[in-house]
mmCIF file of C-alpha atoms in Angstrom:
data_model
loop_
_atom_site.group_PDB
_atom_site.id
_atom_site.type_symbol
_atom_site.label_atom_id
_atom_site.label_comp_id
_atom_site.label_asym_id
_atom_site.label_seq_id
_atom_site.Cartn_x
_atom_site.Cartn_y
_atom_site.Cartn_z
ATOM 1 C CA UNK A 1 -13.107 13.787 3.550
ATOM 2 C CA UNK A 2 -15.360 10.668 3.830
ATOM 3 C CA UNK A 3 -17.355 12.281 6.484
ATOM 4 C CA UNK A 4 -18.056 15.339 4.044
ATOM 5 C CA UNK A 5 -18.855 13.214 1.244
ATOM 6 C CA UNK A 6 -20.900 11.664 2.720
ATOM 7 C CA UNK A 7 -23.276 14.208 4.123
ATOM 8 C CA UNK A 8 -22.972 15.761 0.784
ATOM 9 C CA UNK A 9 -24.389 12.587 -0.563
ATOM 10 C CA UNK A 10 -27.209 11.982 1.742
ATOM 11 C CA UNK A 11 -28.432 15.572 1.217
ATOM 12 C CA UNK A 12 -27.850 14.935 -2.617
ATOM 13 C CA UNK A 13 -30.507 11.559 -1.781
ATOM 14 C CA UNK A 14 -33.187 12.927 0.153
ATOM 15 C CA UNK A 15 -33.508 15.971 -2.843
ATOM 16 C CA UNK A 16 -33.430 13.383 -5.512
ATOM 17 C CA UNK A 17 -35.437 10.513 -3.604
ATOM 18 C CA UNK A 18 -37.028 12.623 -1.004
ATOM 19 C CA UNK A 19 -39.275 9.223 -0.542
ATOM 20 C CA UNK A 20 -36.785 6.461 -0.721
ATOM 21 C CA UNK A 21 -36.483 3.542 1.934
ATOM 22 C CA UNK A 22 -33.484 1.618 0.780
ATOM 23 C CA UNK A 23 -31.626 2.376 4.208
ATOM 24 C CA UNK A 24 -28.236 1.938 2.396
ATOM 25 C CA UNK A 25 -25.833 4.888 2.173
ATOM 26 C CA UNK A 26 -23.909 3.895 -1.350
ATOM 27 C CA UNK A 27 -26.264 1.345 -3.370
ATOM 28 C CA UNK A 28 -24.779 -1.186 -4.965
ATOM 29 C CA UNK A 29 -26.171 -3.622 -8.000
ATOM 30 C CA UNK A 30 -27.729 -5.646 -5.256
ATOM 31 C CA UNK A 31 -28.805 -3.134 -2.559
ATOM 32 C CA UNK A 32 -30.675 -0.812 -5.350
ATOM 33 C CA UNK A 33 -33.744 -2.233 -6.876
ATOM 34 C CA UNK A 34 -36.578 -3.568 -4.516
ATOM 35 C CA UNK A 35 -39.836 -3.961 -6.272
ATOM 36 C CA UNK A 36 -41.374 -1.875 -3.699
ATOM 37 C CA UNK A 37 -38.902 0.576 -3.795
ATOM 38 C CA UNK A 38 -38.228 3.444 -6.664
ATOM 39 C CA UNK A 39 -35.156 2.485 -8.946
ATOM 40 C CA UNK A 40 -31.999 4.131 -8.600
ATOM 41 C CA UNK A 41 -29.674 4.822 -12.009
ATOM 42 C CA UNK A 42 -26.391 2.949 -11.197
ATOM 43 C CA UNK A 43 -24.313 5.269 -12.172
ATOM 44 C CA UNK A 44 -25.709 7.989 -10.082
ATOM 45 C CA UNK A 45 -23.387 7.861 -6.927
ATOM 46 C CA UNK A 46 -20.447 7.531 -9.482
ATOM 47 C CA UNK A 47 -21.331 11.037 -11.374
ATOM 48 C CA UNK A 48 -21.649 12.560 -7.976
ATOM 49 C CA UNK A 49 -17.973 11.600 -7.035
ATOM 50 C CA UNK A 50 -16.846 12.421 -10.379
ATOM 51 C CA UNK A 51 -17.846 16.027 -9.556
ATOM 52 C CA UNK A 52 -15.951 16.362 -6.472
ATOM 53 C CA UNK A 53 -12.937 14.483 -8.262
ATOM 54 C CA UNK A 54 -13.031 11.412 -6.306
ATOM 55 C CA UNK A 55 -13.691 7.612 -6.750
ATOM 56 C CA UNK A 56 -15.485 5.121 -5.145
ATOM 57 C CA UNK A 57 -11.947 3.289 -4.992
ATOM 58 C CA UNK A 58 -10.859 6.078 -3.238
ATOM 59 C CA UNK A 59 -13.197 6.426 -0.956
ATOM 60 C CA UNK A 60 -13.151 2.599 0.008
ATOM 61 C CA UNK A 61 -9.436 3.055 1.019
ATOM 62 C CA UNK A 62 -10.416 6.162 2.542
ATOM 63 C CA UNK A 63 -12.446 4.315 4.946
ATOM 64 C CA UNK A 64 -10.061 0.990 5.625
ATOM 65 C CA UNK A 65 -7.243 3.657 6.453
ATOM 66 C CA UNK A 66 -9.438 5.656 9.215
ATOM 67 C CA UNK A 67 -11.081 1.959 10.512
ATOM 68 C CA UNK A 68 -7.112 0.675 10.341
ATOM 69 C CA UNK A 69 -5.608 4.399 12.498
ATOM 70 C CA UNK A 70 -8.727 3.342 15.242
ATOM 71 C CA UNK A 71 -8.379 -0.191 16.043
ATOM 72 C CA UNK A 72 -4.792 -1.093 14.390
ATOM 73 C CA UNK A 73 -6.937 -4.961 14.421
ATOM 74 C CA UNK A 74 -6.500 -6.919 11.476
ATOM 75 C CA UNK A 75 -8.702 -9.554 12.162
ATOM 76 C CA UNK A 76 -11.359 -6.652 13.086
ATOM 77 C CA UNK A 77 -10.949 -5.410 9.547
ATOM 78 C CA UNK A 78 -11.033 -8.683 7.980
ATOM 79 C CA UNK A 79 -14.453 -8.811 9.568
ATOM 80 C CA UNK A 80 -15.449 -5.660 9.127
ATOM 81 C CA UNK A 81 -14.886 -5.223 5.302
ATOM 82 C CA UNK A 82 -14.248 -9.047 4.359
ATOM 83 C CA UNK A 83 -10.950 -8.260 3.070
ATOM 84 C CA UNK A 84 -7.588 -10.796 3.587
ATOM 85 C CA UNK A 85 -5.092 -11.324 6.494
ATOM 86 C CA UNK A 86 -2.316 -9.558 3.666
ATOM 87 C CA UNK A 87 -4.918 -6.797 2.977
ATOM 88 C CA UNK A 88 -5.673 -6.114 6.616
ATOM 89 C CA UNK A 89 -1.904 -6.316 7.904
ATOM 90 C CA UNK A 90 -1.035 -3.743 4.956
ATOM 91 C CA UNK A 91 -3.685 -1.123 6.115
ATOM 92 C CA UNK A 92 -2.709 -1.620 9.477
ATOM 93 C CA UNK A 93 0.845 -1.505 8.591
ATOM 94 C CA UNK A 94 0.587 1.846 6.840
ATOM 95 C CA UNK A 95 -2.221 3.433 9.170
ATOM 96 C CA UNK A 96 0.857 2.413 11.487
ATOM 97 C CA UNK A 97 4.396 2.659 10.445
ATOM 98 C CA UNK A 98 5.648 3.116 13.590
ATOM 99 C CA UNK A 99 4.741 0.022 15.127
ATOM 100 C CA UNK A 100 6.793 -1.955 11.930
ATOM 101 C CA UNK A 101 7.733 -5.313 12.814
ATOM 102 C CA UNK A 102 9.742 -8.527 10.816
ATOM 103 C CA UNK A 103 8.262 -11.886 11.334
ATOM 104 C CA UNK A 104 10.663 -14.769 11.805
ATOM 105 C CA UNK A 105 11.232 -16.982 8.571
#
């Protein structure tokens, strides 16, 4: 799914902004306007998802789930998306529910 959405998106980008160099795949309110580059309508990406019935919530998790089935790391996802040691144990926890374990009180 991400990986379709994706490619969907960056063809959707070079039609719209066929001259664009913001190098970032989803533009946030801080990645989008450069004075040099042209402006992007922030709720662009958003209609786009809308369309194919999915969020960019949804798409987030998306991604922590597939980084969380590769490594099974927490401390590599807490790096890697700046999330918390609770956050990162429960996507690793439910990427892997066979490897379940009880910590000691």
């Amino acid at each position: 799914l991400t990986h379709r959405l994706a490619a969907h998106w960056l063809t959707e980008r070079q039609r719209l902004w066929p001259r664009t160099t913001n190098p970032h795949l989803l533009i946030t309110r801080a990645t989008a306007y450069h004075p040099r580059q042209p402006p992007l309508a922030h709720s662009y990406p958003y209609r786009v998802l809308h369309k194919l019935g999915v969020t960019t919530t949804q798409l987030r998790v998306d991604r922590l789930l597939d980084e969380a089935r590769h490594s099974a790391d927490p401390v590599h996802m807490m790096r890697l998306f700046g999330i918390s040691p609770a956050t990162a144990l429960k996507y690793v926890s439910a990427a892997h529910p066979d490897r379940q374990c009880v910590l000691p009180r």
